[in-house]
Coordinates of C-alpha atoms in Angstrom, one line a residue:
M1 CA 120.7 140.5 64.5
V2 CA 119.5 143.9 65.6
W3 CA 118.2 144.9 62.2
A4 CA 116.5 141.5 61.8
G5 CA 114.8 142.1 65.1
A6 CA 113.8 145.6 64.2
L7 CA 112.1 144.3 61.0
I8 CA 110.3 141.6 63.0
V9 CA 109.0 144.2 65.5
L10 CA 107.7 146.4 62.6
I11 CA 105.9 143.3 61.1
T12 CA 104.5 142.5 64.6
F13 CA 102.9 145.9 65.1
A14 CA 101.6 145.9 61.5
A15 CA 100.0 142.5 62.2
I16 CA 98.4 143.9 65.4
L17 CA 97.1 146.9 63.5
K18 CA 95.5 144.4 61.1
N19 CA 93.7 143.0 64.2
L20 CA 95.4 139.6 64.0
E21 CA 95.3 137.6 67.3
A22 CA 97.8 139.6 69.4
R23 CA 99.0 136.7 71.5
M24 CA 99.8 134.6 68.4
V25 CA 101.6 137.5 66.8
L26 CA 103.7 138.3 69.9
I27 CA 104.6 134.6 70.6
L28 CA 105.6 134.0 66.9
S29 CA 107.6 137.2 66.7
G30 CA 109.4 136.5 70.0
A31 CA 110.1 132.9 69.0
A32 CA 111.5 134.1 65.6
M33 CA 113.9 136.6 67.3
A34 CA 114.9 133.9 69.8
L35 CA 115.6 131.5 66.9
I36 CA 117.7 134.1 65.1
A37 CA 119.7 134.8 68.3
G38 CA 120.2 131.0 68.8
I39 CA 121.5 130.6 65.2
A40 CA 123.9 133.5 65.8
G41 CA 125.3 131.6 68.8
V42 CA 123.4 133.1 71.8
E43 CA 122.9 130.3 74.3
G44 CA 119.6 129.3 76.1
C45 CA 117.3 131.1 73.7
F46 CA 114.7 128.3 73.3
D47 CA 114.5 127.5 77.0
G48 CA 114.6 131.2 77.9
A49 CA 111.6 132.0 75.7
M50 CA 109.6 129.1 77.2
Q51 CA 110.5 130.1 80.8
A52 CA 109.5 133.8 80.0
F53 CA 106.1 132.6 79.0
I54 CA 105.6 130.2 81.9
S55 CA 106.8 132.7 84.5
Q56 CA 104.0 135.2 83.6
L57 CA 101.3 132.5 83.8
I58 CA 102.3 131.8 87.4
N59 CA 103.4 135.3 88.5
E60 CA 102.6 135.5 92.2
S61 CA 102.2 139.2 92.3
L62 CA 100.3 139.7 89.0
V63 CA 97.9 136.8 88.7
P64 CA 96.0 136.9 92.1
T65 CA 95.5 140.6 92.0
I66 CA 94.3 140.9 88.4
C67 CA 92.0 137.9 88.7
A68 CA 90.5 139.1 92.0
C69 CA 89.8 142.5 90.6
M70 CA 88.1 141.2 87.5
G71 CA 86.1 138.7 89.6
F72 CA 84.9 141.6 91.8
S73 CA 83.9 143.7 88.8
A74 CA 81.8 140.8 87.5
V75 CA 80.1 140.4 90.8
M76 CA 79.3 144.1 90.9
E77 CA 77.6 143.9 87.5
Y78 CA 75.7 140.7 88.3
T79 CA 74.3 142.0 91.6
K80 CA 73.4 145.4 90.0
C81 CA 75.6 147.2 92.5
S82 CA 77.3 149.1 89.7
S83 CA 73.9 150.0 88.2
N84 CA 72.7 151.4 91.5
L85 CA 75.8 153.5 91.7
V86 CA 75.2 154.8 88.2
Y87 CA 71.6 155.8 89.1
L88 CA 72.7 157.5 92.2
L89 CA 75.3 159.6 90.5
T90 CA 73.1 160.4 87.5
R91 CA 70.1 161.7 89.4
P92 CA 71.4 165.2 90.0
L93 CA 72.3 165.7 86.3
Q94 CA 68.7 165.7 85.3
K95 CA 68.1 169.0 87.1
V96 CA 71.2 170.9 85.9
R97 CA 71.4 171.1 82.1
F98 CA 74.7 172.8 81.8
A99 CA 76.4 170.1 83.9
V100 CA 75.2 167.2 81.7
V101 CA 78.2 166.9 79.4
P102 CA 80.9 167.3 82.2
G103 CA 78.8 165.2 84.5
A104 CA 78.4 162.3 82.0
I105 CA 82.1 162.1 81.4
L106 CA 82.9 162.3 85.1
I107 CA 80.4 159.6 86.0
T108 CA 81.6 157.3 83.3
W109 CA 85.2 157.8 84.4
L110 CA 84.3 157.1 88.1
I111 CA 82.3 154.0 87.2
N112 CA 85.1 152.7 85.0
I113 CA 87.3 152.6 88.1
V114 CA 85.3 149.8 89.5
V115 CA 83.7 148.3 86.3
M116 CA 87.1 148.0 84.6
S117 CA 86.0 146.7 81.2
A118 CA 85.5 149.6 78.9
A119 CA 82.7 147.9 77.0
G120 CA 81.0 146.8 80.2
C121 CA 81.2 150.2 81.7
A122 CA 79.9 151.9 78.5
A123 CA 76.9 149.5 78.5
T124 CA 76.2 150.0 82.2
V125 CA 76.4 153.8 82.1
G126 CA 75.2 154.4 78.6
T127 CA 71.9 152.6 79.1
L128 CA 70.8 155.4 81.3
L129 CA 73.0 158.4 80.5
V130 CA 72.7 158.4 76.7
P131 CA 68.8 158.5 76.6
M132 CA 68.9 161.1 79.4
M133 CA 71.3 163.3 77.4
L134 CA 69.3 163.0 74.2
G135 CA 66.1 164.0 76.2
L136 CA 67.9 167.1 77.5
G137 CA 68.9 168.2 74.0
V138 CA 72.5 166.9 73.8
H139 CA 73.6 166.0 70.3
P140 CA 73.7 162.2 69.9
A141 CA 77.4 162.1 68.8
T142 CA 78.3 164.3 71.8
A143 CA 76.3 162.0 74.1
A144 CA 78.2 159.0 72.8
A145 CA 81.5 160.8 73.0
C146 CA 80.9 161.6 76.7
I147 CA 80.7 157.9 77.5
L148 CA 83.6 157.0 75.3
I149 CA 85.9 159.7 76.8
G150 CA 85.1 158.5 80.3
T151 CA 86.3 154.9 79.6
W152 CA 89.9 155.4 80.6
G153 CA 89.0 155.7 84.2
N154 CA 90.1 152.2 85.0
V155 CA 93.7 153.4 85.1
M156 CA 92.8 154.8 88.5
N157 CA 92.1 151.3 90.0
P158 CA 95.1 150.1 92.1
G159 CA 94.3 146.5 91.1
Q160 CA 94.2 147.2 87.4
S161 CA 96.5 144.9 85.5
F162 CA 98.9 147.6 84.2
N163 CA 99.2 149.3 87.6
V164 CA 100.1 146.0 89.1
Q165 CA 102.7 145.4 86.3
V166 CA 104.2 148.8 86.7
G167 CA 104.2 148.5 90.4
E168 CA 106.1 145.2 90.2
L169 CA 108.7 146.9 87.9
A170 CA 109.1 149.9 90.3
S171 CA 108.9 147.9 93.5
M172 CA 105.7 149.8 94.5
T173 CA 102.1 148.9 95.3
G174 CA 99.4 149.5 92.9
L175 CA 98.1 152.3 95.2
E176 CA 101.4 154.0 95.1
V177 CA 101.6 153.8 91.3
V178 CA 98.1 155.4 91.1
S179 CA 99.0 158.0 93.6
S180 CA 102.0 159.1 91.5
F181 CA 99.7 160.2 88.6
T182 CA 96.4 161.0 90.3
V183 CA 96.8 164.8 90.1
V184 CA 97.9 164.6 86.4
A185 CA 94.9 162.3 85.7
V186 CA 92.5 164.9 87.2
I187 CA 94.0 167.7 85.1
A188 CA 93.8 165.5 81.9
L189 CA 90.2 164.6 82.7
A190 CA 89.3 168.3 83.2
A191 CA 91.0 169.3 80.0
S192 CA 89.1 166.6 78.0
I193 CA 85.8 167.8 79.5
V194 CA 86.5 171.4 78.6
L195 CA 87.6 170.5 75.1
L196 CA 84.5 168.3 74.3
S197 CA 82.2 171.1 75.6
V198 CA 83.9 173.6 73.3
I199 CA 83.9 171.2 70.3
D200 CA 80.2 170.5 70.9
I201 CA 79.3 174.2 71.0
T202 CA 81.4 174.8 67.9
M203 CA 79.8 172.0 65.9
V204 CA 76.3 173.1 66.9
K205 CA 77.0 176.6 65.7
K206 CA 78.2 175.1 62.4
G207 CA 74.9 173.6 61.7
N208 CA 74.4 170.5 63.8
K209 CA 70.9 171.0 65.2
Q210 CA 70.5 170.5 68.9
G211 CA 67.8 171.0 71.5
A212 CA 64.1 170.4 70.9
A213 CA 64.8 168.2 68.0
Y214 CA 66.3 165.6 70.3
A215 CA 64.2 166.3 73.3
A216 CA 60.8 166.2 71.7
E217 CA 60.3 162.5 71.1
P218 CA 61.9 160.0 73.4
G219 CA 63.1 156.9 71.4
S220 CA 63.1 153.3 72.3
A221 CA 66.4 153.7 74.2
D222 CA 64.7 156.2 76.5
R223 CA 61.9 153.8 77.2
E224 CA 64.3 150.9 77.9
A225 CA 66.2 153.1 80.3
V226 CA 63.0 154.0 82.1
K227 CA 62.1 150.3 82.3
S228 CA 65.5 149.3 83.6
A229 CA 65.7 152.0 86.2
P230 CA 65.0 150.9 89.7
V231 CA 62.0 152.3 91.5
K232 CA 64.1 153.0 94.5
I233 CA 67.9 153.2 94.6
N234 CA 69.5 150.7 97.0
Y235 CA 72.1 153.0 98.6
F236 CA 73.9 150.1 100.3
K237 CA 74.4 148.4 96.9
A238 CA 75.5 151.7 95.4
L239 CA 78.3 151.9 98.0
I240 CA 79.7 148.4 97.5
P241 CA 81.6 149.0 94.3
A242 CA 83.7 151.7 96.0
T243 CA 84.4 149.8 99.2
P244 CA 87.7 148.0 98.1
I245 CA 89.4 151.2 97.3
I246 CA 88.0 152.9 100.4
F247 CA 89.2 150.1 102.6
L248 CA 92.6 150.1 100.9
L249 CA 93.0 153.9 101.5
L250 CA 91.9 153.5 105.2
G251 CA 94.3 150.6 105.6
N252 CA 97.1 152.7 104.1
A253 CA 96.2 155.4 106.6
G254 CA 96.3 153.0 109.5
V255 CA 92.6 153.1 110.3
L256 CA 92.0 149.5 109.1
P257 CA 94.4 146.6 108.7
N258 CA 96.8 147.3 105.8
F259 CA 95.7 144.4 103.6
D260 CA 96.7 144.1 100.0
I261 CA 94.1 145.2 97.3
T262 CA 93.6 141.5 96.5
V263 CA 92.3 140.7 100.0
W264 CA 89.9 143.7 99.8
M265 CA 88.6 142.7 96.4
L266 CA 87.9 139.2 97.5
S267 CA 86.3 140.3 100.8
C268 CA 84.1 142.8 99.0
S269 CA 83.1 140.2 96.4
V270 CA 81.8 138.1 99.2
L271 CA 80.0 141.1 100.6
G272 CA 78.4 141.7 97.2
L273 CA 77.3 138.1 96.9
L274 CA 75.7 138.1 100.3
L275 CA 73.3 140.9 99.2
D276 CA 71.3 138.3 97.3
V277 CA 71.7 135.0 99.1
R278 CA 68.9 133.4 96.9
H279 CA 71.2 133.7 93.9
V280 CA 74.5 133.4 95.5
Q281 CA 75.4 130.3 93.5
D282 CA 74.9 132.1 90.2
G283 CA 76.9 135.0 91.7
V284 CA 79.8 132.8 92.5
K285 CA 79.7 131.5 88.9
Q286 CA 79.9 135.1 87.7
F287 CA 82.9 135.8 90.0
F288 CA 84.8 132.8 88.5
N289 CA 83.7 133.8 85.0
G290 CA 85.4 137.2 85.7
V291 CA 88.5 135.4 87.0
G292 CA 88.6 133.1 84.0
N293 CA 88.1 136.0 81.6
S294 CA 90.9 138.0 83.2
Y295 CA 93.3 135.0 82.9
R296 CA 92.3 134.4 79.3
D297 CA 92.4 138.0 78.1
I298 CA 95.0 139.7 80.3
I299 CA 97.4 137.2 81.9
T300 CA 97.9 135.2 78.7
L301 CA 98.5 138.4 76.8
M302 CA 101.2 139.4 79.3
A303 CA 102.8 135.9 78.9
A304 CA 102.8 136.3 75.1
A305 CA 104.4 139.7 75.5
S306 CA 107.1 138.3 77.7
V307 CA 108.2 135.9 74.9
F308 CA 108.3 138.9 72.5
T309 CA 110.3 140.9 75.1
F310 CA 112.7 138.0 75.5
G311 CA 113.3 137.8 71.8
M312 CA 114.0 141.5 71.6
N313 CA 116.6 141.2 74.4
A314 CA 118.1 138.1 72.8
V315 CA 118.8 139.8 69.4
G316 CA 120.1 142.9 71.2
L317 CA 117.2 145.2 70.0
T318 CA 116.2 146.3 73.5
G319 CA 119.8 147.4 74.3
A320 CA 120.0 149.3 70.9
L321 CA 116.7 151.1 71.6
V322 CA 117.8 152.1 75.1
D323 CA 121.0 153.5 73.7
V324 CA 119.1 155.6 71.1
M325 CA 116.7 156.9 73.8
K326 CA 119.6 157.7 76.1
N327 CA 120.8 160.2 73.5
S328 CA 117.4 161.9 73.3
T329 CA 114.9 162.1 76.2
A330 CA 112.4 163.5 73.7
I331 CA 112.4 160.2 71.8
A332 CA 111.8 158.2 75.0
R333 CA 108.9 160.5 75.9
L334 CA 107.3 160.3 72.5
G335 CA 107.8 156.5 72.4
A336 CA 106.1 156.0 75.7
G337 CA 103.2 158.3 74.9
F338 CA 102.5 158.3 71.2
G339 CA 103.6 154.7 70.5
P340 CA 100.8 153.0 72.5
F341 CA 98.3 155.9 71.7
I342 CA 98.7 155.6 67.9
I343 CA 98.5 151.8 68.0
A344 CA 95.4 151.9 70.2
A345 CA 93.7 154.5 68.0
L346 CA 94.4 152.5 64.8
S347 CA 93.7 149.0 66.1
G348 CA 91.1 149.6 68.8
S349 CA 93.3 148.1 71.5
G350 CA 96.7 149.2 72.8
N351 CA 97.1 146.5 75.4
A352 CA 99.7 144.6 73.4
A353 CA 101.8 147.7 72.7
A354 CA 101.6 148.9 76.3
I355 CA 102.6 145.5 77.7
A356 CA 105.4 145.1 75.2
F357 CA 106.8 148.6 75.9
N358 CA 106.5 148.1 79.7
T359 CA 108.3 144.8 79.7
S360 CA 111.1 145.8 77.3
I361 CA 111.8 149.5 77.6
T362 CA 110.3 150.6 81.0
P363 CA 112.7 148.5 83.1
H364 CA 115.5 150.7 81.7
A365 CA 113.7 154.0 82.5
A366 CA 116.3 155.1 85.1
D367 CA 119.0 154.8 82.4
L368 CA 116.9 157.2 80.3
G369 CA 116.5 159.7 83.1
Y370 CA 112.9 158.8 84.0
A371 CA 111.3 157.1 86.9
V372 CA 110.0 153.6 86.2
E373 CA 106.5 154.3 87.5
A374 CA 106.3 157.5 85.4
M375 CA 107.3 155.9 82.1
G376 CA 105.3 152.8 82.7
S377 CA 102.2 154.8 83.7
V378 CA 102.4 157.0 80.6
A379 CA 102.6 154.0 78.3
Q380 CA 99.6 152.2 79.7
I381 CA 97.5 155.3 80.1
A382 CA 98.3 156.4 76.6
A383 CA 97.0 153.1 75.3
A384 CA 93.8 153.4 77.3
I385 CA 93.3 157.0 76.1
G386 CA 94.1 156.0 72.5
R387 CA 91.3 153.4 72.6
S388 CA 88.9 156.3 73.3
A389 CA 90.0 157.9 70.0
S390 CA 89.6 154.7 67.9
P391 CA 86.6 154.3 65.5
V392 CA 87.2 150.5 65.4
A393 CA 87.3 149.9 69.2
G394 CA 84.5 147.8 70.5
V395 CA 83.6 150.4 73.1
T396 CA 83.3 153.1 70.4
I397 CA 80.9 151.0 68.4
I398 CA 78.8 150.3 71.5
C399 CA 78.6 154.0 72.3
A400 CA 77.8 154.9 68.7
K401 CA 75.1 152.3 68.5
M402 CA 73.4 153.5 71.7
A403 CA 73.2 157.1 70.3
G404 CA 72.3 156.1 66.8
V405 CA 75.3 157.7 65.1
S406 CA 78.4 156.4 63.3
P407 CA 81.6 155.6 65.2
M408 CA 83.4 158.1 63.1
D409 CA 81.1 160.9 64.2
V410 CA 81.9 160.0 67.8
V411 CA 85.6 160.0 67.3
K412 CA 85.5 163.4 65.6
R413 CA 84.5 164.7 69.0
S414 CA 86.8 162.5 71.1
I415 CA 90.1 162.7 69.2
L416 CA 91.2 166.2 70.3
P417 CA 90.3 165.7 74.0
M418 CA 92.2 162.4 74.0
L419 CA 95.2 164.0 72.3
A420 CA 95.2 166.7 74.9
A421 CA 95.0 164.2 77.7
V422 CA 97.9 162.1 76.4
L423 CA 100.1 165.2 75.9
I424 CA 99.3 166.3 79.5
F425 CA 100.5 162.9 80.8
M426 CA 103.6 162.9 78.7
F427 CA 104.8 166.4 79.7
M428 CA 103.7 166.3 83.3
L429 CA 104.8 162.8 84.3
M430 CA 108.0 162.5 82.2

């Protein structure tokens, strides 16, 4: 049974790399392993697989938090609160040329904490930052790479789906999970900023022209950015995207009531909607679109992964993998980091791999000598970082299109910074 399960798992990830529908692949693979186990005499396989699927669809700790966070993010985009925050953070960069590349990465990373969709964040931030960087003489591929590298910032949101999942496994809140890797995340971000700056300088010296050639003639993207920029920044709107996390931190410190992140996300969504009462009905629709999208894209993927995980357990594959990892902590570390990273880099999405790892292997982290929150965080962050090193990821294509370069040119600049970031997480957290 174990070898049959191992073969099915290999086929599963090969299918995901081919960009087949991940939920279909995970459900079919999990069902196949459950069927093999049932034929071999393991009882309750069919019912167990179905219950594993259903339990994730109605998970009381995961579903409300994830849906509320994605609904809030949708409201922030609709009300232009996130755009105002971008304009506010971007304004100082126009006066300090040497800070443009580090500043662009940092701004994108910070915005991605509240605008959690990588593609949505890239579109929001890139509309202004890419034309500005081109106008200041930054190479187009570097400008695109700045945005791409910053799109793993959503791992810092306590309500992000993977933080909620890891928190459930480790009996921690999402804020506690994020707190456990915040210092490492800052170090990894700083390392990626330094590396991209060095790579850009090196490539320029090798013959990529930079400077006046890109600053001389603003293109259509520049003109669109100028048209879309507000005449005056609404500072109150710019503050709203950060309020749930601010309130959560103040609640944790005892200054405000210590409500769950879900409560703050819902409350601040209402606050955002009230900023434009004339269009509040459309805003409410956008909130529920965000909720629906999160259920469709995230919750159902977790449910499908739970069937896959059940199948692995049923055929004894999970136990066999844990036994192998017990004999080598290096294998466990590499599996948590490079597994999701490589799959994300090759397929453009590491969500399925990260979820499968965190539902099958991470619960056994203590047996492997690691903390559950550490192993789970490395797996999910490695997947997010790997996406920023993928030429086929949707966010990479968006960034490349905005800068007028090929996705491969962008990844040539992002791959080393992203490798450095995942190594830092692997060796500092585990």
